[in-house]
mmCIF file of C-alpha atoms and ligand atoms in Angstrom:
data_model
loop_
_atom_site.group_PDB
_atom_site.id
_atom_site.type_symbol
_atom_site.label_atom_id
_atom_site.label_comp_id
_atom_site.label_asym_id
_atom_site.label_seq_id
_atom_site.Cartn_x
_atom_site.Cartn_y
_atom_site.Cartn_z
ATOM 1 C CA MET C 1 26.437 -153.411 -32.180
ATOM 2 C CA PRO C 2 24.371 -151.039 -32.194
ATOM 3 C CA GLU C 3 20.458 -150.612 -31.078
ATOM 4 C CA SER C 4 18.803 -150.784 -34.339
ATOM 5 C CA TYR C 5 14.707 -150.689 -35.136
ATOM 6 C CA PRO C 6 14.775 -152.005 -38.795
ATOM 7 C CA MET C 7 11.136 -150.533 -40.426
ATOM 8 C CA ASN C 8 9.561 -153.430 -41.695
ATOM 9 C CA GLY C 9 10.874 -155.657 -44.757
ATOM 10 C CA GLY C 10 8.812 -157.041 -47.822
ATOM 11 C CA ASP C 11 6.088 -155.991 -49.583
ATOM 12 C CA SER C 12 3.445 -157.766 -47.218
ATOM 13 C CA THR C 13 0.386 -155.064 -45.833
ATOM 14 C CA TYR C 14 1.910 -153.170 -43.681
ATOM 15 C CA SER C 15 5.787 -153.535 -44.811
ATOM 16 C CA TYR C 16 7.657 -149.368 -45.454
ATOM 17 C CA THR C 17 7.580 -150.626 -49.057
ATOM 18 C CA LYS C 18 3.768 -150.315 -49.104
ATOM 19 C CA ASN C 19 3.403 -147.149 -46.846
ATOM 20 C CA SER C 20 6.066 -144.837 -47.501
ATOM 21 C CA TYR C 21 3.664 -142.990 -48.022
ATOM 22 C CA PHE C 22 4.624 -139.750 -46.257
ATOM 23 C CA GLN C 23 8.152 -140.068 -47.019
ATOM 24 C CA LYS C 24 7.489 -139.724 -50.298
ATOM 25 C CA THR C 25 5.448 -136.950 -49.719
ATOM 26 C CA ALA C 26 8.109 -135.210 -48.274
ATOM 27 C CA ILE C 27 10.732 -136.086 -50.506
ATOM 28 C CA ASN C 28 8.385 -134.551 -53.003
ATOM 29 C CA ILE C 29 8.616 -131.286 -51.510
ATOM 30 C CA ALA C 30 12.404 -131.418 -50.510
ATOM 31 C CA LYS C 31 12.832 -131.816 -54.688
ATOM 32 C CA SER C 32 12.543 -128.146 -55.442
ATOM 33 C CA MET C 33 14.710 -127.405 -52.773
ATOM 34 C CA ILE C 34 17.832 -129.326 -53.349
ATOM 35 C CA ASP C 35 17.327 -128.253 -57.125
ATOM 36 C CA GLU C 36 17.633 -125.009 -56.732
ATOM 37 C CA ALA C 37 20.324 -125.563 -54.075
ATOM 38 C CA ILE C 38 22.278 -127.459 -56.577
ATOM 39 C CA VAL C 39 22.099 -124.279 -59.421
ATOM 40 C CA ASP C 40 22.899 -122.440 -56.738
ATOM 41 C CA TYR C 41 25.551 -124.396 -54.369
ATOM 42 C CA LEU C 42 27.285 -126.978 -55.191
ATOM 43 C CA ASP C 43 31.279 -126.383 -56.248
ATOM 44 C CA ILE C 44 31.536 -128.749 -59.788
ATOM 45 C CA LYS C 45 34.347 -126.908 -61.241
ATOM 46 C CA GLU C 46 36.218 -127.555 -57.620
ATOM 47 C CA PHE C 47 35.862 -131.546 -58.280
ATOM 48 C CA SER C 48 36.053 -131.283 -62.168
ATOM 49 C CA SER C 49 39.428 -130.584 -61.275
ATOM 50 C CA GLU C 50 40.981 -132.862 -58.310
ATOM 51 C CA SER C 51 38.860 -135.065 -56.390
ATOM 52 C CA LEU C 52 36.367 -136.354 -59.308
ATOM 53 C CA ASN C 53 38.007 -139.420 -59.673
ATOM 54 C CA ASN C 54 38.357 -141.293 -62.029
ATOM 55 C CA ASN C 55 35.926 -138.639 -63.844
ATOM 56 C CA THR C 56 32.874 -140.593 -60.832
ATOM 57 C CA PHE C 57 30.376 -138.474 -58.955
ATOM 58 C CA CYS C 58 29.506 -140.158 -55.389
ATOM 59 C CA ILE C 59 26.371 -139.677 -53.381
ATOM 60 C CA ALA C 60 25.149 -141.672 -50.136
ATOM 61 C CA ASP C 61 21.938 -141.990 -49.311
ATOM 62 C CA LEU C 62 21.944 -142.573 -45.271
ATOM 63 C CA GLY C 63 19.470 -144.656 -43.081
ATOM 64 C CA CYS C 64 17.857 -145.575 -46.722
ATOM 65 C CA SER C 65 15.463 -148.420 -46.233
ATOM 66 C CA VAL C 66 14.426 -150.937 -48.147
ATOM 67 C CA GLY C 67 12.852 -148.087 -51.147
ATOM 68 C CA PRO C 68 11.017 -146.765 -52.636
ATOM 69 C CA ASN C 69 12.070 -143.385 -51.624
ATOM 70 C CA THR C 70 15.165 -144.013 -51.992
ATOM 71 C CA PHE C 71 15.413 -144.641 -55.374
ATOM 72 C CA ASN C 72 13.472 -140.945 -56.306
ATOM 73 C CA SER C 73 15.357 -139.646 -54.361
ATOM 74 C CA MET C 74 19.149 -140.880 -55.787
ATOM 75 C CA GLN C 75 17.103 -140.336 -59.532
ATOM 76 C CA ASN C 76 16.187 -136.458 -58.411
ATOM 77 C CA ILE C 77 19.196 -135.300 -56.892
ATOM 78 C CA ILE C 78 21.933 -137.430 -61.147
ATOM 79 C CA GLU C 79 18.814 -135.512 -62.414
ATOM 80 C CA ALA C 80 19.563 -132.350 -61.027
ATOM 81 C CA VAL C 81 23.315 -132.815 -60.887
ATOM 82 C CA GLN C 82 23.434 -134.299 -64.336
ATOM 83 C CA GLN C 83 22.107 -131.117 -65.525
ATOM 84 C CA LYS C 84 24.190 -128.793 -63.913
ATOM 85 C CA TYR C 85 27.989 -130.576 -65.504
ATOM 86 C CA GLN C 86 26.008 -130.463 -69.301
ATOM 87 C CA SER C 87 25.330 -127.299 -69.316
ATOM 88 C CA GLN C 88 28.448 -126.397 -67.046
ATOM 89 C CA LEU C 89 31.347 -128.323 -68.401
ATOM 90 C CA GLY C 90 29.774 -129.898 -71.290
ATOM 91 C CA GLN C 91 30.262 -133.340 -70.092
ATOM 92 C CA ILE C 92 28.719 -135.251 -67.498
ATOM 93 C CA PRO C 93 30.769 -137.608 -64.710
ATOM 94 C CA ASP C 94 29.758 -141.143 -63.833
ATOM 95 C CA PHE C 95 27.655 -142.342 -60.550
ATOM 96 C CA GLN C 96 28.188 -144.024 -57.767
ATOM 97 C CA ILE C 97 25.476 -144.634 -55.156
ATOM 98 C CA PHE C 98 26.151 -145.871 -51.812
ATOM 99 C CA PHE C 99 22.758 -147.439 -50.303
ATOM 100 C CA ASN C 100 23.401 -146.885 -46.526
ATOM 101 C CA ASP C 101 20.888 -148.624 -43.493
ATOM 102 C CA HIS C 102 22.128 -150.618 -40.086
ATOM 103 C CA VAL C 103 23.016 -154.645 -41.114
ATOM 104 C CA SER C 104 19.258 -155.796 -40.232
ATOM 105 C CA ASN C 105 18.354 -153.798 -43.567
ATOM 106 C CA ASP C 106 15.984 -155.870 -45.251
ATOM 107 C CA PHE C 107 18.920 -155.362 -48.081
ATOM 108 C CA ASN C 108 17.242 -158.154 -50.011
ATOM 109 C CA THR C 109 14.476 -156.287 -50.915
ATOM 110 C CA LEU C 110 16.424 -152.743 -51.915
ATOM 111 C CA PHE C 111 18.574 -154.876 -54.310
ATOM 112 C CA SER C 112 15.702 -156.427 -56.040
ATOM 113 C CA SER C 113 13.847 -153.295 -56.598
ATOM 114 C CA LEU C 114 16.689 -151.520 -57.777
ATOM 115 C CA PRO C 115 15.326 -150.282 -61.001
ATOM 116 C CA PRO C 116 15.871 -152.215 -63.929
ATOM 117 C CA GLU C 117 19.944 -151.315 -65.256
ATOM 118 C CA THR C 118 18.330 -150.004 -69.243
ATOM 119 C CA GLU C 119 16.647 -146.760 -66.440
ATOM 120 C CA ARG C 120 19.733 -146.346 -63.795
ATOM 121 C CA ARG C 121 22.179 -144.243 -64.505
ATOM 122 C CA TYR C 122 24.292 -145.191 -61.546
ATOM 123 C CA PHE C 123 26.394 -148.045 -60.171
ATOM 124 C CA ALA C 124 24.791 -149.159 -56.981
ATOM 125 C CA ALA C 125 26.643 -150.244 -53.542
ATOM 126 C CA GLY C 126 25.342 -150.943 -50.612
ATOM 127 C CA VAL C 127 27.498 -149.219 -46.780
ATOM 128 C CA PRO C 128 25.882 -151.331 -43.813
ATOM 129 C CA GLY C 129 26.895 -149.854 -41.030
ATOM 130 C CA SER C 130 25.120 -146.935 -38.557
ATOM 131 C CA PHE C 131 25.237 -143.479 -39.820
ATOM 132 C CA HIS C 132 26.671 -141.874 -36.331
ATOM 133 C CA ASP C 133 29.732 -143.815 -36.935
ATOM 134 C CA ARG C 134 32.497 -143.156 -40.273
ATOM 135 C CA LEU C 135 31.499 -145.290 -42.421
ATOM 136 C CA PHE C 136 33.448 -143.944 -45.191
ATOM 137 C CA PRO C 137 36.812 -142.785 -46.612
ATOM 138 C CA ASN C 138 38.916 -139.376 -46.062
ATOM 139 C CA SER C 139 36.468 -135.976 -48.274
ATOM 140 C CA SER C 140 35.046 -138.875 -50.783
ATOM 141 C CA LEU C 141 31.989 -138.391 -51.194
ATOM 142 C CA HIS C 142 30.512 -135.314 -53.092
ATOM 143 C CA PHE C 143 26.847 -135.303 -52.385
ATOM 144 C CA VAL C 144 24.536 -136.995 -48.830
ATOM 145 C CA HIS C 145 21.510 -137.413 -48.405
ATOM 146 C CA SER C 146 19.253 -138.814 -45.284
ATOM 147 C CA SER C 147 15.141 -138.839 -45.199
ATOM 148 C CA TYR C 148 13.285 -139.625 -41.981
ATOM 149 C CA ALA C 149 16.550 -141.089 -40.478
ATOM 150 C CA ILE C 150 18.836 -138.713 -37.861
ATOM 151 C CA HIS C 151 15.494 -138.700 -35.817
ATOM 152 C CA TRP C 152 16.439 -141.665 -34.748
ATOM 153 C CA LEU C 153 18.406 -142.451 -31.748
ATOM 154 C CA SER C 154 20.966 -144.506 -31.178
ATOM 155 C CA LYS C 155 20.104 -145.566 -28.217
ATOM 156 C CA LEU C 156 17.439 -144.793 -24.876
ATOM 157 C CA PRO C 157 18.798 -142.372 -22.828
ATOM 158 C CA GLU C 158 19.634 -144.149 -20.084
ATOM 159 C CA GLU C 159 17.799 -142.031 -16.761
ATOM 160 C CA LEU C 160 14.621 -143.195 -19.295
ATOM 161 C CA LEU C 161 15.584 -147.548 -18.081
ATOM 162 C CA ASP C 162 16.245 -146.642 -14.033
ATOM 163 C CA GLU C 163 13.075 -146.688 -12.400
ATOM 164 C CA ASN C 164 14.105 -144.099 -9.680
ATOM 165 C CA SER C 165 15.247 -141.872 -11.563
ATOM 166 C CA PRO C 166 12.654 -138.265 -11.771
ATOM 167 C CA ALA C 167 13.638 -139.205 -16.495
ATOM 168 C CA TRP C 168 11.265 -142.335 -16.084
ATOM 169 C CA ASN C 169 8.739 -141.320 -18.114
ATOM 170 C CA ARG C 170 5.332 -143.036 -16.734
ATOM 171 C CA GLY C 171 2.561 -143.027 -18.674
ATOM 172 C CA ARG C 172 4.561 -141.679 -21.563
ATOM 173 C CA ILE C 173 6.615 -143.420 -24.395
ATOM 174 C CA GLN C 174 8.390 -140.681 -26.103
ATOM 175 C CA TYR C 175 9.123 -137.394 -24.773
ATOM 176 C CA CYS C 176 11.253 -135.779 -21.852
ATOM 177 C CA LYS C 177 14.389 -134.091 -21.485
ATOM 178 C CA ALA C 178 16.672 -136.324 -21.775
ATOM 179 C CA TYR C 179 15.721 -137.356 -25.217
ATOM 180 C CA ALA C 180 16.885 -133.731 -26.310
ATOM 181 C CA ALA C 181 20.475 -134.175 -24.589
ATOM 182 C CA GLN C 182 20.711 -137.748 -26.282
ATOM 183 C CA PHE C 183 19.209 -136.571 -29.675
ATOM 184 C CA ALA C 184 22.447 -133.923 -28.918
ATOM 185 C CA LYS C 185 24.672 -136.332 -29.038
ATOM 186 C CA ASP C 186 23.534 -138.393 -31.364
ATOM 187 C CA THR C 187 23.757 -135.726 -34.585
ATOM 188 C CA ALA C 188 27.002 -134.121 -32.662
ATOM 189 C CA ARG C 189 28.839 -136.999 -34.092
ATOM 190 C CA PHE C 190 26.771 -137.617 -36.872
ATOM 191 C CA LEU C 191 28.191 -134.396 -38.133
ATOM 192 C CA ASP C 192 31.066 -134.923 -37.635
ATOM 193 C CA ALA C 193 32.049 -138.287 -39.474
ATOM 194 C CA ARG C 194 30.001 -136.161 -42.110
ATOM 195 C CA ALA C 195 32.378 -133.488 -41.816
ATOM 196 C CA LYS C 196 35.231 -136.336 -42.872
ATOM 197 C CA GLU C 197 34.126 -137.762 -45.275
ATOM 198 C CA ILE C 198 32.326 -134.621 -47.729
ATOM 199 C CA MET C 199 34.859 -133.041 -49.546
ATOM 200 C CA VAL C 200 35.476 -129.280 -49.444
ATOM 201 C CA GLY C 201 32.972 -127.653 -51.292
ATOM 202 C CA GLY C 202 30.568 -130.626 -50.498
ATOM 203 C CA MET C 203 26.479 -131.218 -49.685
ATOM 204 C CA LEU C 204 24.583 -132.531 -46.646
ATOM 205 C CA VAL C 205 20.518 -132.633 -46.923
ATOM 206 C CA LEU C 206 19.143 -133.890 -44.236
ATOM 207 C CA ILE C 207 15.148 -133.975 -44.521
ATOM 208 C CA MET C 208 13.385 -134.902 -40.956
ATOM 209 C CA PRO C 209 10.811 -133.890 -38.274
ATOM 210 C CA SER C 210 10.725 -131.695 -36.435
ATOM 211 C CA ILE C 211 8.811 -129.337 -34.372
ATOM 212 C CA PRO C 212 7.646 -125.623 -34.729
ATOM 213 C CA ASN C 213 7.864 -124.694 -30.873
ATOM 214 C CA ASN C 214 6.786 -127.131 -28.340
ATOM 215 C CA VAL C 215 4.133 -128.714 -30.289
ATOM 216 C CA PRO C 216 2.626 -131.405 -28.813
ATOM 217 C CA HIS C 217 3.798 -134.483 -30.293
ATOM 218 C CA SER C 218 0.748 -135.805 -31.061
ATOM 219 C CA MET C 219 0.463 -139.519 -33.062
ATOM 220 C CA PHE C 220 3.153 -140.246 -30.383
ATOM 221 C CA ASP C 221 1.077 -138.734 -26.986
ATOM 222 C CA LEU C 222 -2.321 -141.041 -29.153
ATOM 223 C CA LEU C 223 -0.217 -143.789 -29.638
ATOM 224 C CA GLY C 224 0.669 -144.066 -25.619
ATOM 225 C CA SER C 225 -2.689 -143.896 -24.913
ATOM 226 C CA SER C 226 -3.780 -146.814 -27.099
ATOM 227 C CA PHE C 227 -1.660 -148.601 -24.546
ATOM 228 C CA MET C 228 -3.307 -147.244 -21.785
ATOM 229 C CA ASP C 229 -6.300 -148.347 -23.415
ATOM 230 C CA LEU C 230 -5.155 -152.127 -23.633
ATOM 231 C CA ALA C 231 -3.676 -152.020 -19.788
ATOM 232 C CA LYS C 232 -6.484 -150.427 -17.863
ATOM 233 C CA GLU C 233 -8.604 -153.457 -20.178
ATOM 234 C CA GLU C 234 -5.683 -155.763 -18.783
ATOM 235 C CA LEU C 235 -4.313 -156.417 -22.262
ATOM 236 C CA ILE C 236 -0.837 -155.806 -21.160
ATOM 237 C CA SER C 237 0.054 -154.369 -17.675
ATOM 238 C CA GLU C 238 0.417 -150.470 -16.758
ATOM 239 C CA ALA C 239 4.360 -151.282 -15.811
ATOM 240 C CA GLN C 240 5.287 -153.117 -19.531
ATOM 241 C CA VAL C 241 4.268 -149.068 -20.701
ATOM 242 C CA ASP C 242 5.964 -147.587 -18.115
ATOM 243 C CA SER C 243 8.778 -148.491 -19.480
ATOM 244 C CA PHE C 244 8.624 -148.924 -23.292
ATOM 245 C CA ASN C 245 9.946 -146.278 -24.670
ATOM 246 C CA LEU C 246 10.053 -145.033 -28.013
ATOM 247 C CA PRO C 247 13.574 -144.396 -28.969
ATOM 248 C CA LEU C 248 12.592 -141.104 -31.696
ATOM 249 C CA TYR C 249 13.260 -137.640 -31.385
ATOM 250 C CA ALA C 250 12.135 -134.279 -33.238
ATOM 251 C CA ALA C 251 14.594 -131.881 -33.571
ATOM 252 C CA SER C 252 13.280 -127.215 -33.814
ATOM 253 C CA PRO C 253 15.157 -125.919 -36.394
ATOM 254 C CA LYS C 254 16.973 -123.844 -32.979
ATOM 255 C CA GLU C 255 18.402 -127.208 -31.943
ATOM 256 C CA MET C 256 20.216 -127.935 -35.312
ATOM 257 C CA THR C 257 21.567 -124.903 -36.776
ATOM 258 C CA GLU C 258 22.912 -125.144 -32.487
ATOM 259 C CA LEU C 259 24.093 -127.770 -33.581
ATOM 260 C CA ILE C 260 25.760 -127.568 -36.772
ATOM 261 C CA ASN C 261 27.119 -124.140 -35.674
ATOM 262 C CA GLN C 262 29.252 -126.498 -32.525
ATOM 263 C CA ASN C 263 30.302 -128.817 -35.623
ATOM 264 C CA GLY C 264 31.693 -125.960 -37.772
ATOM 265 C CA PHE C 265 32.702 -127.562 -40.239
ATOM 266 C CA PHE C 266 29.015 -126.575 -42.452
ATOM 267 C CA SER C 267 27.466 -123.695 -43.658
ATOM 268 C CA ILE C 268 23.450 -124.133 -43.765
ATOM 269 C CA VAL C 269 22.613 -122.634 -47.278
ATOM 270 C CA ARG C 270 19.422 -123.482 -47.165
ATOM 271 C CA MET C 271 16.189 -123.994 -44.274
ATOM 272 C CA GLU C 272 12.546 -124.527 -43.657
ATOM 273 C CA LEU C 273 9.909 -126.406 -41.813
ATOM 274 C CA ASN C 274 7.350 -126.643 -43.670
ATOM 275 C CA ASN C 275 4.015 -128.412 -43.682
ATOM 276 C CA LEU C 276 3.600 -131.851 -45.129
ATOM 277 C CA PHE C 277 0.027 -132.637 -43.834
ATOM 278 C CA SER C 278 -1.158 -129.220 -46.630
ATOM 279 C CA CYS C 279 -0.350 -131.878 -49.379
ATOM 280 C CA ILE C 280 -1.741 -134.926 -48.018
ATOM 281 C CA ASP C 281 -5.524 -136.082 -48.534
ATOM 282 C CA SER C 282 -7.053 -135.223 -44.967
ATOM 283 C CA GLN C 283 -10.169 -137.864 -45.512
ATOM 284 C CA THR C 284 -6.887 -140.145 -45.842
ATOM 285 C CA THR C 285 -5.009 -138.913 -42.859
ATOM 286 C CA GLY C 286 -5.743 -140.395 -40.095
ATOM 287 C CA LYS C 287 -4.948 -144.575 -42.147
ATOM 288 C CA SER C 288 -2.313 -144.044 -43.712
ATOM 289 C CA CYS C 289 -0.567 -141.906 -40.289
ATOM 290 C CA THR C 290 -1.528 -144.986 -38.798
ATOM 291 C CA MET C 291 -0.273 -148.091 -42.186
ATOM 292 C CA HIS C 292 2.849 -146.063 -41.843
ATOM 293 C CA LEU C 293 3.545 -145.764 -38.088
ATOM 294 C CA ARG C 294 3.396 -149.403 -38.136
ATOM 295 C CA ALA C 295 4.830 -149.542 -41.348
ATOM 296 C CA ALA C 296 8.119 -148.767 -38.802
ATOM 297 C CA LEU C 297 7.321 -149.373 -35.312
ATOM 298 C CA GLU C 298 5.754 -153.011 -35.922
ATOM 299 C CA GLY C 299 9.247 -154.574 -34.597
ATOM 300 C CA ILE C 300 9.958 -152.063 -31.877
ATOM 301 C CA ILE C 301 6.450 -152.506 -30.524
ATOM 302 C CA VAL C 302 6.343 -157.087 -30.686
ATOM 303 C CA LYS C 303 9.553 -156.591 -29.515
ATOM 304 C CA HIS C 304 8.796 -155.154 -25.974
ATOM 305 C CA PHE C 305 4.890 -156.128 -26.173
ATOM 306 C CA GLY C 306 4.619 -159.447 -28.509
ATOM 307 C CA SER C 307 3.409 -159.662 -31.113
ATOM 308 C CA LYS C 308 -0.649 -160.645 -29.722
ATOM 309 C CA VAL C 309 -2.202 -157.508 -29.395
ATOM 310 C CA ILE C 310 -0.390 -155.510 -32.451
ATOM 311 C CA ASP C 311 -2.989 -155.332 -34.568
ATOM 312 C CA GLU C 312 -5.275 -154.418 -31.704
ATOM 313 C CA VAL C 313 -2.791 -151.232 -30.358
ATOM 314 C CA PHE C 314 -2.641 -149.641 -34.541
ATOM 315 C CA HIS C 315 -7.359 -150.415 -34.504
ATOM 316 C CA ARG C 316 -6.785 -147.923 -31.031
ATOM 317 C CA LEU C 317 -4.435 -145.729 -32.847
ATOM 318 C CA TYR C 318 -6.950 -145.852 -35.375
ATOM 319 C CA GLU C 319 -9.989 -144.544 -34.429
ATOM 320 C CA LYS C 320 -7.588 -142.150 -31.952
ATOM 321 C CA THR C 321 -6.872 -140.355 -35.266
ATOM 322 C CA GLN C 322 -10.332 -139.976 -36.025
ATOM 323 C CA GLU C 323 -12.439 -138.445 -33.076
ATOM 324 C CA PHE C 324 -8.724 -136.055 -32.702
ATOM 325 C CA SER C 325 -8.688 -135.226 -35.860
ATOM 326 C CA GLU C 326 -9.277 -130.863 -35.741
ATOM 327 C CA ARG C 327 -5.934 -131.553 -32.886
ATOM 328 C CA LEU C 328 -4.214 -133.107 -35.065
ATOM 329 C CA GLU C 329 -4.376 -131.186 -37.663
ATOM 330 C CA SER C 330 -3.945 -128.400 -36.588
ATOM 331 C CA SER C 331 -0.888 -129.481 -34.159
ATOM 332 C CA TYR C 332 0.585 -129.878 -37.460
ATOM 333 C CA LYS C 333 -0.590 -126.901 -38.807
ATOM 334 C CA GLU C 334 3.303 -124.927 -38.375
ATOM 335 C CA GLY C 335 5.006 -127.375 -39.838
ATOM 336 C CA THR C 336 6.223 -130.246 -39.575
ATOM 337 C CA GLN C 337 9.337 -131.222 -41.669
ATOM 338 C CA LEU C 338 12.946 -129.460 -41.474
ATOM 339 C CA VAL C 339 13.877 -130.138 -44.893
ATOM 340 C CA LEU C 340 18.602 -128.365 -44.321
ATOM 341 C CA VAL C 341 20.908 -128.627 -46.671
ATOM 342 C CA LEU C 342 24.402 -127.988 -45.388
ATOM 343 C CA LYS C 343 27.682 -127.139 -47.615
ATOM 344 C CA ARG C 344 31.047 -128.624 -46.601
ATOM 345 C CA LYS C 345 33.363 -125.497 -45.775
ATOM 346 C CA LEU C 346 36.660 -125.088 -45.047
ATOM 347 C CA LYS C 347 36.542 -125.123 -41.205
HETATM 348 C C1 LIG B 401 11.560 -144.172 -41.397
HETATM 349 S S1 LIG B 401 13.120 -145.106 -42.345
HETATM 350 C C2 LIG B 401 13.695 -144.020 -43.742
HETATM 351 C C3 LIG B 401 13.522 -144.824 -44.956
HETATM 352 C C4 LIG B 401 13.886 -143.379 -46.612
HETATM 353 N N1 LIG B 401 15.310 -142.321 -46.327
HETATM 354 C C5 LIG B 401 12.823 -142.509 -46.589
HETATM 355 O O1 LIG B 401 13.043 -141.812 -46.958
HETATM 356 O O2 LIG B 401 11.795 -143.078 -47.224
HETATM 357 C C6 LIG B 401 14.463 -144.609 -41.492
HETATM 358 C C7 LIG B 401 15.334 -145.257 -41.957
HETATM 359 O O3 LIG B 401 16.867 -145.215 -41.508
HETATM 360 C C8 LIG B 401 17.176 -145.657 -40.510
HETATM 361 N N2 LIG B 401 18.324 -146.123 -39.753
HETATM 362 C C9 LIG B 401 18.104 -145.431 -38.071
HETATM 363 N N3 LIG B 401 18.783 -145.206 -37.551
HETATM 364 C C10 LIG B 401 20.489 -145.224 -38.282
HETATM 365 C C11 LIG B 401 21.700 -145.668 -38.033
HETATM 366 N N4 LIG B 401 22.014 -145.545 -36.974
HETATM 367 N N5 LIG B 401 22.165 -146.058 -38.978
HETATM 368 C C12 LIG B 401 21.671 -145.944 -40.589
HETATM 369 N N6 LIG B 401 20.386 -145.993 -40.203
HETATM 370 C C13 LIG B 401 19.718 -145.497 -39.414
HETATM 371 C C14 LIG B 401 16.800 -147.813 -40.307
HETATM 372 O O4 LIG B 401 16.887 -148.131 -40.337
HETATM 373 C C15 LIG B 401 15.438 -146.664 -41.042
HETATM 374 O O5 LIG B 401 15.082 -147.542 -42.121
#
């Protein structure tokens, strides 16, 4: 079983369902870009001749979590594809949506919050498993979407777990060169699998956290220093902080371009770095950033430090977001969200 760190399930205060506002904003920012790319680049005439088996257009959302964002993204894509079919071919296909996530994802919450059948213009299916491996048959998908998911590494770089290695991450919880290498390996596997599953002319949309040019990972630095504060007060040990690492990596546009070119099966039709925070009320940024990180990271933190310190960690983090709000805002100005629209080409 690959390592997995599910978002908080259910619908309580710290659930992902109630705290995925950033991703929702991200999806809204990406919407017009995806709509335009569907109008300009999706080859529906090619699909309509041979590959649209049983008149069904197949879409997958990889790393869908528990909703509701996945439902909005799928609805947006379907509306844009439908319009294109209607205007070019005068008919619309059936839509099949595959919701993918790790087996440990709370699929019950996902399925029980699906839009009602009267509003849902698609057939829904769950696909459990890691998107770093194959999930679908050859050339069976027309459109693949993945938002805020491929920055999760398949595992921590091994060097990081060895106290004698130079990569041992003393006092920090996230960044080190070993992460870049692990991300490159994971993304190569991800793109290899998708190149087999997406038919020629099909699309792959990736929305992910990114960094412009070596901008420090400020929220993670603040989280790291919250742990160090607790260690100084002996609520946790320094050794525990040293051996804790987050399996996340935010790649730059340059790194992504290189990985896509190395794979060779996709052309980049659109690529944009957006400033997500320009659309979020700065008064509430600290609070919502903290709630969001808790919904995403509580599971992995509790696994390492136990549940007793969890409220205190996030209370300290919130206080730090207030103390360093200017620094946070300026570090995000250059843009921290990358949207990539790729098209599957013949190699
Ligand atoms: C932050 S959530 C994003 C959810 C949703 N796409 C959104 O934009 O709101 C990231 C999701 O990616 C999933 N994920 C991470 N690595 C994965 C992998 N290798 N295979 C499948 N899902 C993965 C996590 O389990 C989690 O549910």
